[in-house]
JSON list of C-alpha atoms in Angstrom, two decimals:
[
{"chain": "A", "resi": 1040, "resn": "UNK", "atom": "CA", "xyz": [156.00, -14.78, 121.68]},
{"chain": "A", "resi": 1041, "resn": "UNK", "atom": "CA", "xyz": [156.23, -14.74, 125.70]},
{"chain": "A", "resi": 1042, "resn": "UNK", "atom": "CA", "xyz": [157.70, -17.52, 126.65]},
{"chain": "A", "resi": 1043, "resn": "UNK", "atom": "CA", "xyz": [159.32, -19.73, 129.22]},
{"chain": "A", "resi": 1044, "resn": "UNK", "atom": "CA", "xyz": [161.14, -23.28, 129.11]},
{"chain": "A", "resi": 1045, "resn": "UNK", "atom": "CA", "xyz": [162.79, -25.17, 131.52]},
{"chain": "A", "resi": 1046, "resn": "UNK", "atom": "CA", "xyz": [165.89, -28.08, 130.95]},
{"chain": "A", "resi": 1047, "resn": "UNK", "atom": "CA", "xyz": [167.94, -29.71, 133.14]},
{"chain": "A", "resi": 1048, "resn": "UNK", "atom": "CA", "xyz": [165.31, -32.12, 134.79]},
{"chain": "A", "resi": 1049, "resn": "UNK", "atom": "CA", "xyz": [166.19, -35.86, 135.23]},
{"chain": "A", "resi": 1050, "resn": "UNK", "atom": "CA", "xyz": [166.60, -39.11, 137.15]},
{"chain": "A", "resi": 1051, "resn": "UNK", "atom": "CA", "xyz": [169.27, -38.19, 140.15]},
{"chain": "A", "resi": 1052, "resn": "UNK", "atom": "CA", "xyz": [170.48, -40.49, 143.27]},
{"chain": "A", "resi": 1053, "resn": "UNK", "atom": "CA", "xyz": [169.49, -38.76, 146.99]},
{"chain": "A", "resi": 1054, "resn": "UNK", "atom": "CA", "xyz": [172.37, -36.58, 148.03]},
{"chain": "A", "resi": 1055, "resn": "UNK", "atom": "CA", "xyz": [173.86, -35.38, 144.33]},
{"chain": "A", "resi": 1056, "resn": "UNK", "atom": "CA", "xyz": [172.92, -32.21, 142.86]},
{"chain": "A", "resi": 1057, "resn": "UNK", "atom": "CA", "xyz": [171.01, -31.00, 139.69]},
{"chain": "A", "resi": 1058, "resn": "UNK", "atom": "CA", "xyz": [171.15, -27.86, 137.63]},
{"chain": "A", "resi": 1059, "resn": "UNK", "atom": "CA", "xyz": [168.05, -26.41, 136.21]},
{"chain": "A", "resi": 1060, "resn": "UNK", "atom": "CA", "xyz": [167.57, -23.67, 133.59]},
{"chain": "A", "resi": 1061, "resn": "UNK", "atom": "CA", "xyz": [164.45, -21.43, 132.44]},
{"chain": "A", "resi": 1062, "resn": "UNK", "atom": "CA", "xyz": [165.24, -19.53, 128.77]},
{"chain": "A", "resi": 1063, "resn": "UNK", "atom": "CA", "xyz": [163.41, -16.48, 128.85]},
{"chain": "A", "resi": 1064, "resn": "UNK", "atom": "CA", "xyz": [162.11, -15.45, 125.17]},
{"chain": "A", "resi": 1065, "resn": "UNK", "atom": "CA", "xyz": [159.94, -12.26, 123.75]},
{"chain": "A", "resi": 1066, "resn": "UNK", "atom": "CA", "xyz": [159.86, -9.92, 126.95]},
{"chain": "A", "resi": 1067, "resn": "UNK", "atom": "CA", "xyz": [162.53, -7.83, 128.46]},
{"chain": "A", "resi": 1068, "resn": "UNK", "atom": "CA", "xyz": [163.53, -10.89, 131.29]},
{"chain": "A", "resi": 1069, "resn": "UNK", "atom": "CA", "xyz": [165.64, -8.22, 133.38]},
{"chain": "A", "resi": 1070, "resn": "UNK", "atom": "CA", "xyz": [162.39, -6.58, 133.99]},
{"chain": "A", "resi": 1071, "resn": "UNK", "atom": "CA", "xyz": [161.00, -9.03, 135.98]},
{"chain": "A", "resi": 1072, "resn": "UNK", "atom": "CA", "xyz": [161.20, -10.88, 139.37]},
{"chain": "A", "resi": 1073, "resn": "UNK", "atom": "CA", "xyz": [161.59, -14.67, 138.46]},
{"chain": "A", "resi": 1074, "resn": "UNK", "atom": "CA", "xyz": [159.80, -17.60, 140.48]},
{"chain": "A", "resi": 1075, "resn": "UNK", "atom": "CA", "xyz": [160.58, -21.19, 141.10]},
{"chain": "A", "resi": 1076, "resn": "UNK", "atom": "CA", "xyz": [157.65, -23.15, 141.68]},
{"chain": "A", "resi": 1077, "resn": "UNK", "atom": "CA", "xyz": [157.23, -27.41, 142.23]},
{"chain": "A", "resi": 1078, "resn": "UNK", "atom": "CA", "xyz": [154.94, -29.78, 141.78]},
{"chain": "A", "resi": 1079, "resn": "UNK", "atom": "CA", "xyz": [154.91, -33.06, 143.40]},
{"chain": "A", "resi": 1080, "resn": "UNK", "atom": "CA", "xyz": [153.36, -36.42, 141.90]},
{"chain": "A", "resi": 1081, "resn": "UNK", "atom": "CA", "xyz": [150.02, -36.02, 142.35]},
{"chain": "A", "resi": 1082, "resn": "UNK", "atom": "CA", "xyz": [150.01, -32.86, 144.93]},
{"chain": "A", "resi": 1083, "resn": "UNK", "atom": "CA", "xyz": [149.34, -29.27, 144.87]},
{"chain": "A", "resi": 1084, "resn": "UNK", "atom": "CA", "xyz": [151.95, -26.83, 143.66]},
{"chain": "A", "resi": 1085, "resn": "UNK", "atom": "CA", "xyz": [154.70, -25.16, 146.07]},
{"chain": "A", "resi": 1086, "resn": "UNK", "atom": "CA", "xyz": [156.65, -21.81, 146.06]},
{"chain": "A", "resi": 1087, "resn": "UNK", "atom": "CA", "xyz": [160.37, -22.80, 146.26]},
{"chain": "A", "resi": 1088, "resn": "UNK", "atom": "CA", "xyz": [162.31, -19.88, 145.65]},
{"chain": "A", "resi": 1089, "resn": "UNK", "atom": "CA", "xyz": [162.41, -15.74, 143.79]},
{"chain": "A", "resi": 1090, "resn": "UNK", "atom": "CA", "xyz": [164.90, -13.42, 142.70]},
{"chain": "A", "resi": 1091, "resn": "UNK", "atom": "CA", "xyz": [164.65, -9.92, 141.79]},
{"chain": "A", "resi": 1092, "resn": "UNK", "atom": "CA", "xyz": [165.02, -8.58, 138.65]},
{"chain": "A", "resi": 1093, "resn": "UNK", "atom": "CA", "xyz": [168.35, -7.51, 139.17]},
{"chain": "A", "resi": 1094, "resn": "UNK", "atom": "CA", "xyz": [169.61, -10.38, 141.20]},
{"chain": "A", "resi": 1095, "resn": "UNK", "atom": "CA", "xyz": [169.78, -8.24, 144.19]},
{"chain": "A", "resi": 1096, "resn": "UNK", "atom": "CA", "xyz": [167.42, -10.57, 146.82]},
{"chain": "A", "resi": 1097, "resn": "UNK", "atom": "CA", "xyz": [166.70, -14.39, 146.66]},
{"chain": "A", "resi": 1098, "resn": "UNK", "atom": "CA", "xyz": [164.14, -16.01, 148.86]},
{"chain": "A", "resi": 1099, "resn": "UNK", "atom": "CA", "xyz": [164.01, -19.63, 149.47]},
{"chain": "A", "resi": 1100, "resn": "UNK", "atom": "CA", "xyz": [161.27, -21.41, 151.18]},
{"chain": "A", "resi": 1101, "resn": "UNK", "atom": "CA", "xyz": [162.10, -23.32, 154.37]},
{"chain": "A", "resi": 1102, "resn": "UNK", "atom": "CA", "xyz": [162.30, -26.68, 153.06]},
{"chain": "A", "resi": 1103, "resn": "UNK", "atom": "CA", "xyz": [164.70, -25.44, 150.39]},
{"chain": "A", "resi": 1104, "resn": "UNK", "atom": "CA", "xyz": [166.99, -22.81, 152.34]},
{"chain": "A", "resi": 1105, "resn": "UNK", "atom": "CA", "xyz": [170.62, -23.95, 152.14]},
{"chain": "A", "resi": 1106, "resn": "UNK", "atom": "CA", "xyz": [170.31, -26.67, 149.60]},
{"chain": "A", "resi": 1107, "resn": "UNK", "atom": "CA", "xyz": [168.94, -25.67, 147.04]},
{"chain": "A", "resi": 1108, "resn": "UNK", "atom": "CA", "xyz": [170.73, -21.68, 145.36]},
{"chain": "A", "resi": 1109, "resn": "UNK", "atom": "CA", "xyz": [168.72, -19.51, 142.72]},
{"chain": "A", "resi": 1110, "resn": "UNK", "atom": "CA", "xyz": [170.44, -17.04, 140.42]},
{"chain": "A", "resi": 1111, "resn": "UNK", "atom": "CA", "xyz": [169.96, -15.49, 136.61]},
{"chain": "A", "resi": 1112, "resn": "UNK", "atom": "CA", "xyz": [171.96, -14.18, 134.43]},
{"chain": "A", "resi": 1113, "resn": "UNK", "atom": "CA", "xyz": [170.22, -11.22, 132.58]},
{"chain": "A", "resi": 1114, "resn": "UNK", "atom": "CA", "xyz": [172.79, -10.80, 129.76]},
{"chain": "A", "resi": 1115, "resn": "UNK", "atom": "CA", "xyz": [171.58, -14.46, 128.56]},
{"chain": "A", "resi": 1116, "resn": "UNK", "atom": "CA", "xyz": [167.57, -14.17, 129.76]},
{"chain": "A", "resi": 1117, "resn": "UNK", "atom": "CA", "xyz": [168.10, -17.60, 131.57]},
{"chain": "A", "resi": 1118, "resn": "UNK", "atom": "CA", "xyz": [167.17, -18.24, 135.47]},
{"chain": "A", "resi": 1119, "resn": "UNK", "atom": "CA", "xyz": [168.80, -20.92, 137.21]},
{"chain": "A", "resi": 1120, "resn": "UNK", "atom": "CA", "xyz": [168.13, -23.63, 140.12]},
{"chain": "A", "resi": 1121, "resn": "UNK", "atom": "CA", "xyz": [171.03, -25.30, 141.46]},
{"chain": "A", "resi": 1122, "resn": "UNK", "atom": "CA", "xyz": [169.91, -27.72, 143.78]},
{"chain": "A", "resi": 1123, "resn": "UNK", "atom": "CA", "xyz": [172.28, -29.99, 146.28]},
{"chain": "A", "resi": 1124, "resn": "UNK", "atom": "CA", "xyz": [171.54, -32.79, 148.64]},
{"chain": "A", "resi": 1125, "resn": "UNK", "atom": "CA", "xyz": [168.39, -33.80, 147.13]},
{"chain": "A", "resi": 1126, "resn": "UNK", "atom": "CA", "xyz": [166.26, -36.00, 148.89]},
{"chain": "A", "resi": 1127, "resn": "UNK", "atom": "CA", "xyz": [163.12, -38.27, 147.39]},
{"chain": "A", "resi": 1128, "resn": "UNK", "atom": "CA", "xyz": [160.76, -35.10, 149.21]},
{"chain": "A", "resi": 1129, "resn": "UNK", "atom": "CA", "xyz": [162.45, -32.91, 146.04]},
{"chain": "A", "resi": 1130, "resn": "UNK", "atom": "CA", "xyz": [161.16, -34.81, 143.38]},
{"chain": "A", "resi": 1131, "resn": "UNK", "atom": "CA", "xyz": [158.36, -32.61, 141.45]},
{"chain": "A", "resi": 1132, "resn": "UNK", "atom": "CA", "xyz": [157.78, -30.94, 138.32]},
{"chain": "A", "resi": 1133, "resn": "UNK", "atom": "CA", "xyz": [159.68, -28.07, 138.31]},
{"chain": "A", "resi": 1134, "resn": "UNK", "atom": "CA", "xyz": [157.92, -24.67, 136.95]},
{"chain": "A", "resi": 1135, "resn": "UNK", "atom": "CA", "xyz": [159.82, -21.31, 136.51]},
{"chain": "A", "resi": 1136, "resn": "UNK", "atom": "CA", "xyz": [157.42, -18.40, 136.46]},
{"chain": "A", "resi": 1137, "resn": "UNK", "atom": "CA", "xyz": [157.88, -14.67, 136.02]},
{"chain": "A", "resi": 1138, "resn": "UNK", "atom": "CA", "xyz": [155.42, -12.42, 138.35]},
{"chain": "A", "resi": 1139, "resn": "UNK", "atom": "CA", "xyz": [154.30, -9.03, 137.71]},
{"chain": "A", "resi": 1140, "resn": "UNK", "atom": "CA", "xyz": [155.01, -5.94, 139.45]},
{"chain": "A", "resi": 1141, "resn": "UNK", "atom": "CA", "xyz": [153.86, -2.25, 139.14]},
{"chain": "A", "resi": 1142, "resn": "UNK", "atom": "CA", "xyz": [154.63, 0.43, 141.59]},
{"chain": "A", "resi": 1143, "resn": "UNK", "atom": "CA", "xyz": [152.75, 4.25, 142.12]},
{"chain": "A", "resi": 1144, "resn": "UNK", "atom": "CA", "xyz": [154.73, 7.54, 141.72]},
{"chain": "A", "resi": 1145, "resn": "UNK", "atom": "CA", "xyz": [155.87, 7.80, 145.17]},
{"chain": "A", "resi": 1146, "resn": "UNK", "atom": "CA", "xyz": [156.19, 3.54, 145.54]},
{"chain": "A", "resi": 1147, "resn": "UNK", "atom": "CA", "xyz": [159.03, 3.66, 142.52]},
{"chain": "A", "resi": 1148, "resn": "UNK", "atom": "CA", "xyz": [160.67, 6.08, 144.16]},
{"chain": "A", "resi": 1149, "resn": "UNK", "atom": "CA", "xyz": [161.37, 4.32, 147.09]},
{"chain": "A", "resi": 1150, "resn": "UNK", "atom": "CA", "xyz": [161.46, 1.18, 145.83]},
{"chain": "A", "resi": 1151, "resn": "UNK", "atom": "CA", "xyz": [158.20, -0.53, 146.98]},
{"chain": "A", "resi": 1152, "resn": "UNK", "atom": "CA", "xyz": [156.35, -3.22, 144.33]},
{"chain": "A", "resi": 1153, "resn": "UNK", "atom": "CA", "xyz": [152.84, -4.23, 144.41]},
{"chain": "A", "resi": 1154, "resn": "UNK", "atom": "CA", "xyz": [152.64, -7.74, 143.44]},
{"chain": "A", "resi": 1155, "resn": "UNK", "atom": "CA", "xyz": [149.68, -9.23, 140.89]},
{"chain": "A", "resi": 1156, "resn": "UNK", "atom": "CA", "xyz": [150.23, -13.03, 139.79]},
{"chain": "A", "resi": 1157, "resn": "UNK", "atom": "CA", "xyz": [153.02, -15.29, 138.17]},
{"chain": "A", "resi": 1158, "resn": "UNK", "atom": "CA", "xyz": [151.00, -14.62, 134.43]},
{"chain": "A", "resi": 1159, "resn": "UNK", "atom": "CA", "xyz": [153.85, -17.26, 132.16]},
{"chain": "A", "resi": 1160, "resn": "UNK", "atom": "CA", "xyz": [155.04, -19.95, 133.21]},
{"chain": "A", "resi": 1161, "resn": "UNK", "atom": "CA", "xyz": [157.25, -23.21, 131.70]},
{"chain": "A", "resi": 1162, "resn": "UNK", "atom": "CA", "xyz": [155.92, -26.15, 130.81]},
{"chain": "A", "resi": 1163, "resn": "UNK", "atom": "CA", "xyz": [158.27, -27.23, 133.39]},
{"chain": "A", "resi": 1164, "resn": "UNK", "atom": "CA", "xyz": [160.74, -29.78, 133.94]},
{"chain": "A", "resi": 1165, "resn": "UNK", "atom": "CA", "xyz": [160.61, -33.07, 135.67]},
{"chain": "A", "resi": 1166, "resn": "UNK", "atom": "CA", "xyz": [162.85, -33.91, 138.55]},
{"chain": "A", "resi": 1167, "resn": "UNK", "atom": "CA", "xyz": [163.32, -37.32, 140.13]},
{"chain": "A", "resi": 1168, "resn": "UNK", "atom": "CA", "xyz": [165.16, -38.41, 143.08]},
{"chain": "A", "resi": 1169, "resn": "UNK", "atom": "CA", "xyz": [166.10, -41.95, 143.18]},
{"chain": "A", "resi": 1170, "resn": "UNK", "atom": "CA", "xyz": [168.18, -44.60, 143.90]},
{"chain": "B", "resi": 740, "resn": "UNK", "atom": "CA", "xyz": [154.39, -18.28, 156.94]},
{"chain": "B", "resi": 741, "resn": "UNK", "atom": "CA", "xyz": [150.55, -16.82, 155.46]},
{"chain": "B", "resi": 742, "resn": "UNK", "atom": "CA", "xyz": [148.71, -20.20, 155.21]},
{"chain": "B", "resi": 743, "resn": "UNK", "atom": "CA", "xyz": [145.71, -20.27, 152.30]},
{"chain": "B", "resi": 744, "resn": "UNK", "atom": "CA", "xyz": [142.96, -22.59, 153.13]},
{"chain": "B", "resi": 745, "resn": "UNK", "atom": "CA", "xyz": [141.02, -23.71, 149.90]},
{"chain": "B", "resi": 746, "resn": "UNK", "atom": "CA", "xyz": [137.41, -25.25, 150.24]},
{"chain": "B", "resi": 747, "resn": "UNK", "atom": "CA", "xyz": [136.06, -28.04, 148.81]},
{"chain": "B", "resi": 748, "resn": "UNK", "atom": "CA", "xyz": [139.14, -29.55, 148.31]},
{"chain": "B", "resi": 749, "resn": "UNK", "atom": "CA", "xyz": [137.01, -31.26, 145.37]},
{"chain": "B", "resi": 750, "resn": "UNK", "atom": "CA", "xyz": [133.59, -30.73, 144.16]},
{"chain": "B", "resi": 751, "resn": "UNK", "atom": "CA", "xyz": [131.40, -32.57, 141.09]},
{"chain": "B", "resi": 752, "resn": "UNK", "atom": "CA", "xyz": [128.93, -30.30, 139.19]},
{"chain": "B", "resi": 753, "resn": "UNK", "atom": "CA", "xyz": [126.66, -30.50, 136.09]},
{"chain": "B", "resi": 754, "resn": "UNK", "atom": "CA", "xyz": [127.48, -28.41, 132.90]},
{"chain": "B", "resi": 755, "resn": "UNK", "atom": "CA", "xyz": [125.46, -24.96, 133.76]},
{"chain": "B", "resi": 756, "resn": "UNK", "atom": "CA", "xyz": [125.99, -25.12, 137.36]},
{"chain": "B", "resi": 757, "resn": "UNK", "atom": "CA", "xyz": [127.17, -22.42, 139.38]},
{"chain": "B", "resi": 758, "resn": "UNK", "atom": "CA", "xyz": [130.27, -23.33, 141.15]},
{"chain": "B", "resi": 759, "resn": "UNK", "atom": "CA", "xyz": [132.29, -21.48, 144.06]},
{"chain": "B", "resi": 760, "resn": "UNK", "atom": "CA", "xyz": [135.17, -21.94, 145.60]},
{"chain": "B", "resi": 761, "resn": "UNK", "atom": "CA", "xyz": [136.76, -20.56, 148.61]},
{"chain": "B", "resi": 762, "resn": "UNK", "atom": "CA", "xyz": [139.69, -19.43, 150.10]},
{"chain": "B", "resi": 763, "resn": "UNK", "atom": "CA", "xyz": [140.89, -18.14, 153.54]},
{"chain": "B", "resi": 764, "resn": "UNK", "atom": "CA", "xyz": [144.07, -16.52, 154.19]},
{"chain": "B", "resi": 765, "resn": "UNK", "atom": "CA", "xyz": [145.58, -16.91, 157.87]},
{"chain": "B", "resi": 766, "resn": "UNK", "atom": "CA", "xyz": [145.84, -12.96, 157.46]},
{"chain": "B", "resi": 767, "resn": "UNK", "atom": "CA", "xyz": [145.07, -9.91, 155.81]},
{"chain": "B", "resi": 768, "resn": "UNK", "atom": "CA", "xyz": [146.48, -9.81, 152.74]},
{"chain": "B", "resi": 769, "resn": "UNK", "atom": "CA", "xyz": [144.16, -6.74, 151.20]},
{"chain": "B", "resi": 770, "resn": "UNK", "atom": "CA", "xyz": [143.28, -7.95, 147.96]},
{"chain": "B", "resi": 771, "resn": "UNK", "atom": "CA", "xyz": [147.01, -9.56, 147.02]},
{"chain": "B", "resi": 772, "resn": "UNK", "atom": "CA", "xyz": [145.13, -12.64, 145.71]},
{"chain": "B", "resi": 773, "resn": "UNK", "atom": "CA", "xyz": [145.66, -14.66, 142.43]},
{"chain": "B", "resi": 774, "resn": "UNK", "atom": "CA", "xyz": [143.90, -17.38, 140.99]},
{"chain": "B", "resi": 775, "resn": "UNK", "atom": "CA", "xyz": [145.02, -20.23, 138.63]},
{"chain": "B", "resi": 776, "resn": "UNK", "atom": "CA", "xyz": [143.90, -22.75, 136.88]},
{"chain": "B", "resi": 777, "resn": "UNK", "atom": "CA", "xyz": [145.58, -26.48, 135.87]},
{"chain": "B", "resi": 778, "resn": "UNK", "atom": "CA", "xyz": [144.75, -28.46, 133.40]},
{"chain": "B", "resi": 779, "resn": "UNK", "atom": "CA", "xyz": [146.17, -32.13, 133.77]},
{"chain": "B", "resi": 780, "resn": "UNK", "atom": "CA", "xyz": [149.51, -32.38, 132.16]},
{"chain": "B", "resi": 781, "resn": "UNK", "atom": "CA", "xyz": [149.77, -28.56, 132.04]},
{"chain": "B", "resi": 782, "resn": "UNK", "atom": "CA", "xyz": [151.44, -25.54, 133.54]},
{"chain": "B", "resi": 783, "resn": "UNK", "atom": "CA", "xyz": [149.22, -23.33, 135.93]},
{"chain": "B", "resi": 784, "resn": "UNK", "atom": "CA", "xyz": [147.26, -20.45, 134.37]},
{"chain": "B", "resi": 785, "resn": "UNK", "atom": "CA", "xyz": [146.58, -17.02, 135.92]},
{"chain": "B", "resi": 786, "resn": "UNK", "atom": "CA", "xyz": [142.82, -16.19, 135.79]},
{"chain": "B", "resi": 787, "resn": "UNK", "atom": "CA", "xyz": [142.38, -13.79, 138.32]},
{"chain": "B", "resi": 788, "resn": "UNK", "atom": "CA", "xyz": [144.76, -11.57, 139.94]},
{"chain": "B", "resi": 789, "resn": "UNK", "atom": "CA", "xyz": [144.19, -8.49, 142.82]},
{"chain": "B", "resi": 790, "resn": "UNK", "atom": "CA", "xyz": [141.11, -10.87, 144.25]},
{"chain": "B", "resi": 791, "resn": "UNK", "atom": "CA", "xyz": [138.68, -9.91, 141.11]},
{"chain": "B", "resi": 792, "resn": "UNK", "atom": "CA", "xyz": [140.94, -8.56, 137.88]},
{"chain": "B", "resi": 793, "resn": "UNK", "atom": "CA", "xyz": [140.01, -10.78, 135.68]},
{"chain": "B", "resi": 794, "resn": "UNK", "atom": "CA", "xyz": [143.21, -11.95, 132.96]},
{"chain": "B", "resi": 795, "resn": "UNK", "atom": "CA", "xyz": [142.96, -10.97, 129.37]},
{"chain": "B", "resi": 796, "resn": "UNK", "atom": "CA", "xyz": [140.98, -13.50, 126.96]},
{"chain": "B", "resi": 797, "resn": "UNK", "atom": "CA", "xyz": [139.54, -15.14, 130.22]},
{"chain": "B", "resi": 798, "resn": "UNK", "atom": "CA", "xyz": [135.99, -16.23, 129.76]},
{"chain": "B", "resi": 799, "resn": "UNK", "atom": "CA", "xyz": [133.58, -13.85, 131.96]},
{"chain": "B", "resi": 800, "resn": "UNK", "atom": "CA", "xyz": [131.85, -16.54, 133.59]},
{"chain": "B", "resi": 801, "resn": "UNK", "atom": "CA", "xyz": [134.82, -16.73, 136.06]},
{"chain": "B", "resi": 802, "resn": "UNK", "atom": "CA", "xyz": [134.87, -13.86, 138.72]},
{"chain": "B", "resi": 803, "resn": "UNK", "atom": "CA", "xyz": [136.53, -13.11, 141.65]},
{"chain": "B", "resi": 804, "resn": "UNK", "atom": "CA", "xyz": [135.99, -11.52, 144.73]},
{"chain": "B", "resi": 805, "resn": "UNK", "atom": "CA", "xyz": [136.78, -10.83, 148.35]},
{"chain": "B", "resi": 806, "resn": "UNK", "atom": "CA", "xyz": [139.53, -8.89, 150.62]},
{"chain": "B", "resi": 807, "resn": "UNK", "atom": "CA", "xyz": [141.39, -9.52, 153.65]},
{"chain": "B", "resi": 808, "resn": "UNK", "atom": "CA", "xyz": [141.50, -12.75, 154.30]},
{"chain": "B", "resi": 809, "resn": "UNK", "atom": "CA", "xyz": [137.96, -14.12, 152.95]},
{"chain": "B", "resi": 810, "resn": "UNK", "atom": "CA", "xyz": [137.94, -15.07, 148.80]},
{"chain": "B", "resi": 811, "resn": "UNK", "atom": "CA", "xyz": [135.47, -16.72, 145.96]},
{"chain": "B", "resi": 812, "resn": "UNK", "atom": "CA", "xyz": [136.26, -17.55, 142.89]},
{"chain": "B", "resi": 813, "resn": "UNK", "atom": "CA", "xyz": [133.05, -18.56, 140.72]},
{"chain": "B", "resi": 814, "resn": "UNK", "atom": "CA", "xyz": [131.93, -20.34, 137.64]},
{"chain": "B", "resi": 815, "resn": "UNK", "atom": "CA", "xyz": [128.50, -18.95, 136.64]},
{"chain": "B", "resi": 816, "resn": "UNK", "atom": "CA", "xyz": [127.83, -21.46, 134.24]},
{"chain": "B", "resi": 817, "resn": "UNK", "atom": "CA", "xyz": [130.12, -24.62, 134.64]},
{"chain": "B", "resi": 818, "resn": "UNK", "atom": "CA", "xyz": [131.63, -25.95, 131.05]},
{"chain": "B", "resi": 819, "resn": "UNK", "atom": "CA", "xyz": [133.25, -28.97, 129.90]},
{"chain": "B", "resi": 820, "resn": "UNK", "atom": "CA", "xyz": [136.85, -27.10, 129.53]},
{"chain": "B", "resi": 821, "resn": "UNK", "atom": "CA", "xyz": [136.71, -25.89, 132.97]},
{"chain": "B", "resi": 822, "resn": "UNK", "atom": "CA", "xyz": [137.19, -29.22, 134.48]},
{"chain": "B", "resi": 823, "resn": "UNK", "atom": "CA", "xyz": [140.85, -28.50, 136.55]},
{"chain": "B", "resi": 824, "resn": "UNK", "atom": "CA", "xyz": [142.94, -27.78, 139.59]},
{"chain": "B", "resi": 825, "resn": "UNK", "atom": "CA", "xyz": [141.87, -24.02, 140.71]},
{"chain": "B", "resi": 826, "resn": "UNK", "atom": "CA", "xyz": [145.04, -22.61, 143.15]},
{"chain": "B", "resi": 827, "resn": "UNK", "atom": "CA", "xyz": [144.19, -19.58, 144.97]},
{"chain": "B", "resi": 828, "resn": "UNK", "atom": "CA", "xyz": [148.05, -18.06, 146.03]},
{"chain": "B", "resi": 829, "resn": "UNK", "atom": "CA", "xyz": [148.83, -14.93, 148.54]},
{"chain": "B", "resi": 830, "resn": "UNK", "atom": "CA", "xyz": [150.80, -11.77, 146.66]},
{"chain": "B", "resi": 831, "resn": "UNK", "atom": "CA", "xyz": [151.02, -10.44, 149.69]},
{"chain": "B", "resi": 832, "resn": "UNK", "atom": "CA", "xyz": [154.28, -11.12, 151.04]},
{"chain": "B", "resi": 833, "resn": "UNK", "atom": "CA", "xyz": [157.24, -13.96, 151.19]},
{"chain": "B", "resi": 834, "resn": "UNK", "atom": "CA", "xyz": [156.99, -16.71, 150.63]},
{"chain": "B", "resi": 835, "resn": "UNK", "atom": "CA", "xyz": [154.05, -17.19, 148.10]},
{"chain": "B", "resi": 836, "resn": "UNK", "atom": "CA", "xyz": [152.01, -19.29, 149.37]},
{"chain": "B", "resi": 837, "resn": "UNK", "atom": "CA", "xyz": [149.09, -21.44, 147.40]},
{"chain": "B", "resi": 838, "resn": "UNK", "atom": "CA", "xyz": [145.89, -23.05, 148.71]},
{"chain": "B", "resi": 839, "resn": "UNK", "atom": "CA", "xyz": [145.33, -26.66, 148.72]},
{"chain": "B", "resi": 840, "resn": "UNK", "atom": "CA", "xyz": [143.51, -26.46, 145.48]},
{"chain": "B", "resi": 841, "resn": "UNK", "atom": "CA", "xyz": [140.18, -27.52, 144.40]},
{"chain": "B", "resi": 842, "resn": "UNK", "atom": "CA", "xyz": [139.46, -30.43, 141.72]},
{"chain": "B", "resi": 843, "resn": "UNK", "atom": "CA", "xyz": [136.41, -29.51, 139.43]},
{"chain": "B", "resi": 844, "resn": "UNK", "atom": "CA", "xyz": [135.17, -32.42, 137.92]},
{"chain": "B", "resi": 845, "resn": "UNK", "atom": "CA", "xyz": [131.93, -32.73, 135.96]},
{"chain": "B", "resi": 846, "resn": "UNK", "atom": "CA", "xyz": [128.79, -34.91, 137.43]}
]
């Protein structure tokens, strides 16, 4: 069974850091780019943050960049979020999702992806910044 | 940053009704367009991906369509499970970026 689930959420003072995981189960998890996505209370949901399948690239959206560090470690199907300074603005429910990728014959070979939808996702994990 | 632009950002319809929603990328993005659906309490769930593929074990009164910068997503025949969220989100390029979203309550 495809799935994803996410641990590490919890109650956390502004300024202290919180580590959150995503197991991977039932695909091949080194096969895929991996996605952070939030939720705030009551709002719409929010990219925070990718990595490629091999670790290679991480992007981080603006609000994110420098605080907060994505990573994976294929030989244990788990993706990571290590997030510093956190501020009230960072509490959310925190999603991972994996998105699909395909690329043509001559795409593959020069490393180009077409892109089509985060299809799992967690049932994700709940972050709260407080004091 | 591409910016999606989702409208209504809520809408009320009777059971049967056709329902569409909207969504306008701040640039061409081809057809690099997903659509998901949240239920309250839930994860999101793909529907729709490349503007109009619809997902596997999707109900076929959803569709999709549009390209460039000008989407609808569409509920032929509005049911009680359908009440959500809808997201539309750009594939096109970094960082994803998701619409608004759309509440779909029924009237």
């Amino acid at each position: 069974q495809v799935q994803l689930v996410e641990s590490g959420g919890g109650v956390v003072q502004p300024g202290r850091s919180l580590r959150l995981s995503c197991a991977a189960s039932g695909f091949t998890f080194s096969t895929y780019d991996m996605h952070w996505v939030r939720q705030a209370p009551g709002k719409g949901l929010q990219w925070v943050a990718v990595i490629w399948r091999d670790g290679s690239e991480k992007f981080y959206a603006h609000s994110v960049k420098g605080r907060f560090t994505i990573s994976r470690d294929n030989s244990k199907n788990t993706l990571f979020l290590q997030m510093n300074s956190l501020t009230a603005e960072d509490t959310a429910v925190y999603y991972c999702a994996r998105e699909r990728a395909y690329c043509t014959s001559t795409s593959c070979f020069s490393g180009v992806y077409y892109y089509y939808g985060m299809d799992v996702w967690g049932p994700g994990t709940t972050v709260t910044v407080s004091s | 940053d591409i910016q999606m632009t989702q409208s209504p950002s809520s809408l009320s319809a009777s059971v049967g009704d056709r329902v569409t929603i909207t969504c306008q990328a701040s640039e061409d993005i081809n057809n690099y367009l997903s659509w998901y659906q949240q239920k309250v309490g839930e994860a999101p769930k793909l529907l729709i991906h490349d503007a109009s593929n619809l997902e596997t074990g999707v109900p076929s009164r959803f569709s999709g369509s549009g390209s460039g910068t000008h989407f609808t997503l569409t509920i032929s025949s509005l049911q009680p499970e359908d009440i959500a969220t809808y997201y539309c989100q750009q594939c096109h390029n970094l960082p994803r970026t998701f619409g608004q979203g759309t509440k779909v309550e029924i009237k």
